[in-house]
Short mmCIF file of C-alpha atoms and ligand atoms in Angstrom, two decimals:
data_model
loop_
_atom_site.label_atom_id
_atom_site.label_comp_id
_atom_site.label_asym_id
_atom_site.label_seq_id
_atom_site.Cartn_x
_atom_site.Cartn_y
_atom_site.Cartn_z
CA MET A 2 -0.05 -0.15 0.18
CA SER A 3 1.02 3.67 -0.57
CA ARG A 4 2.92 5.56 2.24
CA ALA A 5 2.16 8.98 0.08
CA ASN A 6 1.54 10.12 -2.58
CA LYS A 7 3.53 13.58 -2.89
CA VAL A 8 6.08 13.81 -0.64
CA VAL A 9 8.98 16.96 -0.34
CA LEU A 10 12.20 15.35 0.73
CA ALA A 11 14.74 16.93 2.50
CA TYR A 12 17.89 16.22 0.58
CA SER A 13 21.90 16.63 0.82
CA GLY A 14 22.85 15.06 -2.06
CA GLY A 15 24.56 12.29 -0.06
CA VAL A 16 23.78 8.38 -0.71
CA ASP A 17 21.50 8.47 1.75
CA THR A 18 19.33 11.37 1.03
CA SER A 19 19.55 9.67 -2.99
CA VAL A 20 18.62 5.99 -1.88
CA CYS A 21 16.10 7.29 -0.72
CA ILE A 22 14.03 8.88 -3.97
CA PRO A 23 14.25 5.44 -5.56
CA TYR A 24 13.37 3.80 -1.77
CA LEU A 25 9.91 5.99 -1.43
CA LYS A 26 9.09 5.29 -4.43
CA ILE A 27 9.71 1.71 -5.34
CA GLU A 28 9.22 0.39 -1.78
CA TRP A 29 7.02 2.83 -0.41
CA GLY A 30 4.29 3.45 -3.36
CA VAL A 31 5.00 7.33 -3.37
CA LYS A 32 4.20 8.45 -6.44
CA GLU A 33 6.39 11.70 -6.63
CA VAL A 34 9.13 12.73 -4.80
CA ILE A 35 10.71 16.52 -4.16
CA THR A 36 13.95 17.44 -3.42
CA LEU A 37 14.88 20.23 -1.44
CA ALA A 38 18.06 21.42 -0.96
CA ALA A 39 18.95 24.07 1.61
CA ASP A 40 21.82 26.15 1.32
CA LEU A 41 22.86 26.85 5.25
CA GLY A 42 26.40 28.46 4.36
CA GLN A 43 28.15 25.54 4.12
CA GLY A 44 30.45 26.69 0.89
CA GLU A 45 29.08 23.72 -1.09
CA GLU A 46 28.00 24.40 -4.60
CA LEU A 47 23.98 23.38 -4.68
CA GLY A 48 23.71 23.26 -9.10
CA PRO A 49 24.80 19.64 -8.91
CA ILE A 50 22.85 18.84 -6.05
CA GLN A 51 19.76 19.64 -7.78
CA ALA A 52 20.68 17.88 -10.80
CA LYS A 53 21.96 14.57 -8.98
CA ALA A 54 18.09 14.75 -7.18
CA LEU A 55 16.47 14.64 -10.79
CA LYS A 56 18.84 12.02 -11.91
CA CYS A 57 17.64 9.83 -8.84
CA GLY A 58 13.86 9.89 -10.08
CA ALA A 59 12.85 13.03 -8.29
CA VAL A 60 10.47 15.32 -10.72
CA GLU A 61 11.78 18.38 -9.13
CA SER A 62 14.77 19.49 -7.39
CA LEU A 63 14.68 22.67 -5.04
CA VAL A 64 16.61 24.90 -3.58
CA GLU A 65 16.89 27.34 -1.46
CA ASP A 66 19.30 30.19 -0.47
CA ALA A 67 18.39 30.32 3.33
CA THR A 68 21.91 31.76 4.67
CA GLU A 69 20.67 35.10 6.27
CA GLU A 70 17.66 33.90 8.22
CA PHE A 71 19.72 30.93 9.08
CA VAL A 72 21.69 33.65 10.59
CA THR A 73 19.88 36.32 11.85
CA ASP A 74 16.86 33.99 13.23
CA TYR A 75 18.52 31.41 14.02
CA ALA A 76 22.20 31.78 15.01
CA PHE A 77 21.38 36.15 16.71
CA PRO A 78 19.28 34.03 19.12
CA ALA A 79 20.66 31.76 20.06
CA ILE A 80 24.25 34.20 21.10
CA LYS A 81 21.59 35.77 22.64
CA ALA A 82 21.18 33.32 25.39
CA ASN A 83 24.38 32.31 24.92
CA ALA A 84 23.45 28.80 24.13
CA LEU A 85 25.47 26.35 25.14
CA TYR A 86 24.80 22.68 25.06
CA GLU A 87 25.80 20.82 28.10
CA ASN A 88 27.89 24.09 28.04
CA ARG A 89 29.97 23.77 25.32
CA TYR A 90 28.43 22.90 22.39
CA PRO A 91 26.75 26.46 20.78
CA LEU A 92 24.37 24.02 18.81
CA SER A 93 25.99 24.51 15.45
CA THR A 94 23.69 22.03 13.89
CA ALA A 95 21.35 21.80 16.03
CA LEU A 96 19.65 24.96 15.04
CA ALA A 97 19.29 24.60 10.89
CA ARG A 98 17.69 21.85 11.56
CA PRO A 99 14.29 23.67 12.32
CA LEU A 100 14.47 25.85 9.74
CA ILE A 101 14.77 23.31 7.93
CA THR A 102 11.24 21.76 8.73
CA LYS A 103 10.38 25.42 7.80
CA LEU A 104 11.17 24.97 4.85
CA LEU A 105 10.31 21.93 3.70
CA VAL A 106 7.09 22.23 5.31
CA ARG A 107 6.53 25.70 3.02
CA ALA A 108 7.09 23.51 0.48
CA ALA A 109 4.49 20.20 0.26
CA GLU A 110 1.78 23.03 1.65
CA LYS A 111 2.93 25.20 -2.08
CA TYR A 112 3.28 21.77 -3.64
CA GLY A 113 0.26 19.63 -2.91
CA ALA A 114 1.90 17.15 -1.08
CA ASP A 115 1.31 14.78 1.67
CA ALA A 116 3.64 14.40 3.46
CA VAL A 117 7.98 15.32 4.35
CA ALA A 118 10.55 12.81 4.55
CA HIS A 119 14.71 12.93 5.42
CA GLY A 120 16.95 11.03 5.26
CA CYS A 121 18.16 10.28 9.55
CA THR A 122 18.66 6.99 11.01
CA GLY A 123 16.59 6.57 14.09
CA LYS A 124 20.06 7.05 16.70
CA GLY A 125 20.83 10.73 16.41
CA ASN A 126 19.14 13.89 17.81
CA ASP A 127 18.32 15.28 13.90
CA GLN A 128 15.49 12.38 13.90
CA VAL A 129 13.81 13.92 16.32
CA ARG A 130 14.44 17.54 15.13
CA PHE A 131 12.76 17.22 11.85
CA ASP A 132 9.91 15.15 13.32
CA LEU A 133 8.99 17.84 16.37
CA GLY A 134 9.58 20.76 13.70
CA ILE A 135 7.60 19.26 11.14
CA THR A 136 4.65 18.31 13.74
CA ALA A 137 4.83 21.07 15.18
CA GLN A 138 4.18 24.16 12.17
CA ASN A 139 1.98 21.63 10.69
CA PRO A 140 0.79 18.38 11.91
CA GLU A 141 -1.67 16.97 9.61
CA ILE A 142 1.29 15.71 7.28
CA LYS A 143 2.97 12.59 7.61
CA ILE A 144 6.20 12.30 7.73
CA LEU A 145 8.92 9.45 6.59
CA ALA A 146 11.72 8.05 7.52
CA PRO A 147 13.23 5.54 5.14
CA ALA A 148 16.60 5.60 6.44
CA ARG A 149 15.23 4.29 10.01
CA GLU A 150 13.30 1.40 9.02
CA TRP A 151 15.18 0.24 6.22
CA GLY A 152 17.07 -1.43 7.88
CA MET A 153 20.09 -1.18 5.12
CA SER A 154 23.86 -0.67 6.21
CA ARG A 155 25.97 0.94 4.50
CA GLU A 156 27.38 -0.69 1.99
CA GLU A 157 23.62 -2.48 1.31
CA ALA A 158 22.49 1.12 0.79
CA ILE A 159 25.43 2.04 -1.78
CA SER A 160 24.77 -1.15 -3.84
CA TYR A 161 21.25 -0.51 -3.93
CA GLY A 162 21.38 2.30 -5.27
CA GLU A 163 23.27 1.06 -7.83
CA LYS A 164 20.25 -0.52 -8.81
CA TYR A 165 18.44 2.42 -9.32
CA GLY A 166 21.23 4.23 -11.33
CA ILE A 167 22.66 5.58 -8.36
CA GLU A 168 26.61 6.14 -8.57
CA ALA A 169 28.36 4.68 -5.60
CA PRO A 170 31.27 7.91 -3.89
CA VAL A 171 33.87 7.84 -6.89
CA LYS A 172 36.87 8.48 -4.21
CA LYS A 173 36.72 5.63 -0.92
CA SER A 174 34.76 6.80 1.46
CA SER A 175 35.32 8.92 4.67
CA PRO A 176 34.73 6.77 7.26
CA PHE A 177 33.72 10.29 9.17
CA SER A 178 29.67 10.97 9.52
CA ILE A 179 30.17 15.65 8.56
CA ASP A 180 27.79 17.95 9.27
CA ARG A 181 28.24 21.31 8.13
CA ASN A 182 26.94 25.07 7.40
CA LEU A 183 27.86 28.08 7.82
CA LEU A 184 28.25 28.57 11.77
CA GLY A 185 30.41 25.17 11.70
CA ARG A 186 31.16 21.88 11.68
CA SER A 187 30.65 18.45 13.39
CA ILE A 188 32.15 15.08 13.15
CA GLU A 189 31.80 11.79 14.31
CA ALA A 190 32.64 8.02 13.44
CA GLY A 191 35.18 6.19 12.29
CA PRO A 192 38.00 6.05 14.82
CA LEU A 193 36.84 9.03 16.46
CA GLU A 194 34.12 6.65 18.34
CA ASP A 195 37.77 5.16 20.40
CA PRO A 196 36.86 8.31 23.08
CA MET A 197 40.91 8.12 24.13
CA THR A 198 41.64 8.43 20.77
CA GLU A 199 42.94 11.80 19.49
CA PRO A 200 40.86 13.51 16.61
CA PRO A 201 43.57 13.48 13.73
CA GLU A 202 44.20 16.61 12.44
CA GLU A 203 42.74 15.64 8.90
CA ILE A 204 39.34 16.28 10.11
CA TYR A 205 39.60 20.00 10.26
CA ALA A 206 38.93 21.86 7.67
CA LEU A 207 37.41 25.82 9.63
CA THR A 208 40.20 25.46 12.10
CA LYS A 209 44.31 25.73 12.09
CA SER A 210 46.04 23.10 14.26
CA ILE A 211 48.03 25.64 17.41
CA LEU A 212 51.29 24.33 15.75
CA ASP A 213 50.17 26.83 12.28
CA ALA A 214 48.52 29.94 13.89
CA PRO A 215 50.47 33.09 13.88
CA ASN A 216 53.23 33.36 16.68
CA GLU A 217 52.39 37.35 16.72
CA PRO A 218 48.32 38.35 18.86
CA GLN A 219 45.70 40.00 16.80
CA TYR A 220 43.51 42.40 18.60
CA VAL A 221 39.94 42.77 17.44
CA ASP A 222 36.69 45.11 19.03
CA ILE A 223 33.32 43.16 18.07
CA SER A 224 30.56 45.58 18.60
CA PHE A 225 26.89 45.04 19.90
CA GLU A 226 23.01 46.06 20.23
CA LYS A 227 20.92 44.74 21.78
CA GLY A 228 22.63 41.69 22.22
CA THR A 229 23.49 40.89 18.86
CA PRO A 230 26.42 41.10 16.81
CA VAL A 231 26.95 44.17 14.50
CA ALA A 232 30.63 45.65 13.67
CA VAL A 233 34.21 43.74 13.65
CA ASP A 234 36.83 46.31 14.59
CA GLY A 235 34.30 48.89 13.82
CA GLU A 236 33.52 47.80 10.65
CA GLY A 237 29.38 47.03 10.55
CA LEU A 238 28.78 44.19 8.72
CA SER A 239 25.71 42.33 7.64
CA PRO A 240 24.72 38.70 9.63
CA VAL A 241 26.10 36.69 7.65
CA ALA A 242 29.27 38.51 6.55
CA LEU A 243 30.43 38.77 10.40
CA ILE A 244 29.93 34.40 11.74
CA THR A 245 32.46 34.74 7.89
CA LYS A 246 35.08 37.00 9.43
CA MET A 247 34.66 35.66 12.83
CA ASN A 248 35.07 32.28 11.37
CA GLU A 249 37.97 33.72 9.23
CA ILE A 250 40.03 35.40 12.22
CA ALA A 251 39.68 32.74 15.15
CA GLY A 252 39.56 29.87 12.29
CA ASN A 253 43.40 31.44 11.66
CA HIS A 254 44.32 31.22 15.35
CA GLY A 255 42.78 27.90 15.75
CA VAL A 256 40.47 29.47 18.67
CA GLY A 257 37.12 26.99 18.52
CA ARG A 258 37.70 23.28 18.13
CA ILE A 259 36.08 21.10 20.79
CA ASP A 260 36.55 17.63 21.79
CA MET A 261 33.15 16.65 23.93
CA ILE A 262 30.93 13.02 24.60
CA GLU A 263 27.87 13.87 24.77
CA ASN A 264 24.35 13.13 25.58
CA ARG A 265 22.04 12.96 22.94
CA VAL A 266 17.74 13.32 23.32
CA VAL A 267 17.33 8.95 22.54
CA GLY A 268 19.59 7.66 25.66
CA ILE A 269 23.00 7.50 24.00
CA LYS A 270 26.39 8.72 24.43
CA SER A 271 28.22 9.80 21.38
CA ARG A 272 31.57 11.12 20.93
CA GLU A 273 31.39 14.15 19.42
CA ILE A 274 34.31 16.55 17.06
CA TYR A 275 32.78 20.45 16.83
CA GLU A 276 35.12 23.58 14.55
CA VAL A 277 32.91 26.22 15.92
CA PRO A 278 35.47 29.94 15.50
CA GLY A 279 33.85 33.04 15.28
CA LEU A 280 29.96 31.36 16.75
CA LEU A 281 31.92 29.91 20.45
CA VAL A 282 34.32 33.67 19.92
CA LEU A 283 30.29 35.56 19.61
CA ILE A 284 29.38 33.70 22.86
CA LYS A 285 31.59 34.87 24.31
CA ALA A 286 31.77 38.26 23.82
CA HIS A 287 28.31 38.34 24.67
CA GLN A 288 28.08 36.72 27.72
CA ASP A 289 31.34 39.40 28.81
CA LEU A 290 28.97 42.52 27.21
CA GLU A 291 26.22 40.98 29.70
CA SER A 292 28.15 40.96 32.67
CA LEU A 293 29.10 44.59 32.04
CA THR A 294 25.54 45.49 31.27
CA LEU A 295 22.94 43.48 33.98
CA THR A 296 22.43 43.33 37.66
CA GLY A 297 23.97 40.56 39.24
CA ASP A 298 20.37 38.77 39.48
CA VAL A 299 19.19 39.13 36.37
CA THR A 300 22.41 37.29 34.80
CA HIS A 301 22.63 34.52 37.32
CA TYR A 302 18.47 33.90 36.52
CA LYS A 303 19.77 34.51 32.55
CA ARG A 304 22.53 31.68 33.07
CA GLY A 305 21.27 29.81 35.53
CA HIS A 306 18.24 28.76 33.89
CA ILE A 307 17.11 30.54 30.98
CA ASP A 308 20.24 29.93 29.23
CA GLU A 309 20.45 26.91 30.20
CA MET A 310 17.21 26.07 29.59
CA TYR A 311 16.96 27.03 26.23
CA SER A 312 19.68 25.60 24.89
CA ARG A 313 18.30 22.26 25.71
CA LEU A 314 15.35 22.92 24.44
CA ILE A 315 17.00 23.47 21.53
CA TYR A 316 19.30 20.35 21.35
CA GLU A 317 16.14 18.81 22.51
CA GLY A 318 14.46 19.28 19.02
CA LEU A 319 11.94 21.92 20.57
CA TRP A 320 12.61 25.26 19.12
CA PHE A 321 9.21 25.68 17.35
CA ASN A 322 7.68 24.86 21.64
CA PRO A 323 5.31 27.73 23.65
CA LEU A 324 7.90 27.68 25.99
CA LYS A 325 11.20 28.56 23.51
CA ASN A 326 8.84 31.75 22.79
CA ALA A 327 8.09 32.11 26.36
CA LEU A 328 11.96 32.29 27.21
CA ASP A 329 12.47 34.64 23.98
CA ALA A 330 10.59 37.37 24.96
CA PHE A 331 12.23 37.02 28.99
CA ILE A 332 15.67 37.26 26.71
CA ASN A 333 14.82 39.58 24.55
CA GLU A 334 13.63 41.79 27.58
CA THR A 335 16.84 41.99 28.80
CA GLN A 336 18.65 41.98 25.86
CA GLU A 337 17.67 46.17 25.80
CA ARG A 338 20.90 47.90 27.11
CA VAL A 339 23.66 44.72 26.05
CA THR A 340 24.90 46.95 23.61
CA GLY A 341 28.55 48.07 23.00
CA THR A 342 32.37 46.83 22.19
CA ILE A 343 34.54 43.76 23.60
CA ARG A 344 38.25 44.08 23.13
CA VAL A 345 39.36 40.06 21.56
CA LYS A 346 43.00 38.79 21.80
CA PHE A 347 42.88 36.04 19.81
CA LEU A 348 46.26 34.11 19.46
CA LYS A 349 47.54 30.58 20.07
CA GLY A 350 44.15 28.72 20.00
CA ASN A 351 42.98 31.19 22.87
CA ALA A 352 40.13 33.86 22.25
CA THR A 353 40.66 35.87 25.63
CA ILE A 354 39.06 38.92 27.02
CA VAL A 355 40.75 41.38 27.68
CA GLY A 356 38.36 44.56 27.47
CA ARG A 357 35.26 45.80 27.69
CA LYS A 358 32.85 49.23 27.25
CA SER A 359 29.58 50.15 27.20
CA PRO A 360 26.86 53.63 27.33
CA TYR A 361 25.15 51.44 29.75
CA SER A 362 27.85 50.11 31.64
CA LEU A 363 26.78 49.34 35.29
CA TYR A 364 30.14 49.24 35.86
CA SER A 365 31.41 51.79 38.74
CA GLU A 366 35.34 52.85 39.22
CA ASP A 367 33.91 54.52 42.11
CA LEU A 368 32.91 51.93 43.75
CA SER A 369 35.49 49.07 42.71
CA THR A 370 38.26 51.00 43.18
CA TYR A 371 40.71 50.53 46.33
CA GLY A 372 41.82 53.78 45.38
CA VAL A 373 41.49 57.45 47.09
CA ASP A 374 38.66 58.43 45.03
CA ASP A 375 36.67 55.26 46.91
CA LYS A 376 32.61 56.48 47.58
CA PHE A 377 31.75 52.78 49.07
CA ASP A 378 30.61 52.84 52.94
CA HIS A 379 32.72 50.19 54.66
CA LYS A 380 31.12 50.37 58.10
CA ALA A 381 27.92 49.31 56.69
CA ALA A 382 29.68 46.04 55.34
CA GLU A 383 29.38 45.07 58.83
CA GLY A 384 25.66 45.59 59.47
CA PHE A 385 24.81 43.91 55.84
CA ILE A 386 26.99 40.57 57.69
CA TYR A 387 25.20 40.40 60.46
CA VAL A 388 21.52 40.48 59.14
CA TRP A 389 22.94 38.01 55.89
CA GLY A 390 25.07 35.51 58.57
CA LEU A 391 21.68 35.50 60.64
CA SER A 392 20.46 32.08 59.89
CA THR A 393 23.70 30.61 59.92
CA ARG A 394 24.96 32.25 63.17
CA VAL A 395 21.80 31.23 64.98
CA TRP A 396 22.18 27.07 63.08
CA ALA A 397 26.22 27.03 63.97
CA GLU A 398 25.20 27.93 68.01
CA LYS A 399 22.65 25.68 67.75
CA THR A 400 24.71 22.72 66.09
CA ARG A 401 28.08 23.41 68.18
CA SER A 402 28.26 20.39 70.82
N1 LIG B 4 25.41 15.17 18.06
C1 LIG B 4 25.51 17.28 17.11
C2 LIG B 4 23.75 16.95 17.42
O1 LIG B 4 23.44 16.15 17.57
C3 LIG B 4 25.81 17.15 14.98
C4 LIG B 4 24.94 15.93 14.98
C5 LIG B 4 25.45 15.98 13.20
N2 LIG B 4 24.30 15.45 12.14
C6 LIG B 4 24.43 14.81 11.12
N3 LIG B 4 23.67 14.14 10.92
N4 LIG B 4 25.90 14.47 10.97
O2 LIG B 4 23.77 18.29 17.24
#
């Protein structure tokens, strides 16, 4: 029985998503497969991918340039939220998924498709993000995930494809599984599956080895307006140009590599390598500017509750969830005065913040100085500490043996 009539398939041009085309038609009785490839700044020509989809049997092959939207509506809000999953991963892959689902659902509605499809397996996070993103935007649409059901190994998928004219990859395919977009790269699998094995230098493409990084420091000023990065060294840049520039600078100094064990949504621990030079530096700079411009209580509450929850929601596929919108509202309220400039010193794998200024700075030299201009009332501290510590004092008195 046919699973669907007309399907919009998220398409990358790789073996798995290519094999999905004949598979959907032959095994699952789908009449028409429309593919959709999204340009998210992965630096790859999408023309050949478009042609490949048609060759594999797609009736139509769509390519959408969504790089600008990706930065403005996905990366920049994540920077305002200092979004780091498990305190380390800036969600470069995860942020792309809700945008891709948006394009898929829009195309399905436009072309009258009754289903959308993706090539994710059943073990990863991306299937969760795709399925939930699609459902949240159109709960009626069917979701087909052939690779979750077909049970083929990679070799079997390649020979299945060959039967239907899909060429096997020409060069011996890399043992690594790589996802890339303007924000960075994620690298998994192959020898990296042993968590004790050091990543080989060849897996990196956006960051230099520290050994090859310049010996001279480079100072870079990053300016923010209401929590959004807008200029580098005083030069106003478009969102895409700004990320591109920060990737170049940080990558050149060997900044932005992450090697971590992470907890996937489906309960598996996995070893992940990321290269996220620009994004990581921007989050660090943004945090520093918040420290200068937000009160202590807002900073603590935002860091400990809002930012942490936000990064989990993104990781766990809940971008289109009402809680996410509510957190955005909180975050935007806090960003009104997060405007100013952060100075970063790049040197040999380090991006160190060495200066910051803001018209809304809450830093007061009168209060913090240890010099003669000190305006802080030292005597007031004694009474404060008495009251502040009263419960501790009572407890100590009662429990002293
Ligand atoms: N572990 C990362 C994440 O969940 C990277 C996933 C990479 N995805 C891929 N299909 N290769 O966001």
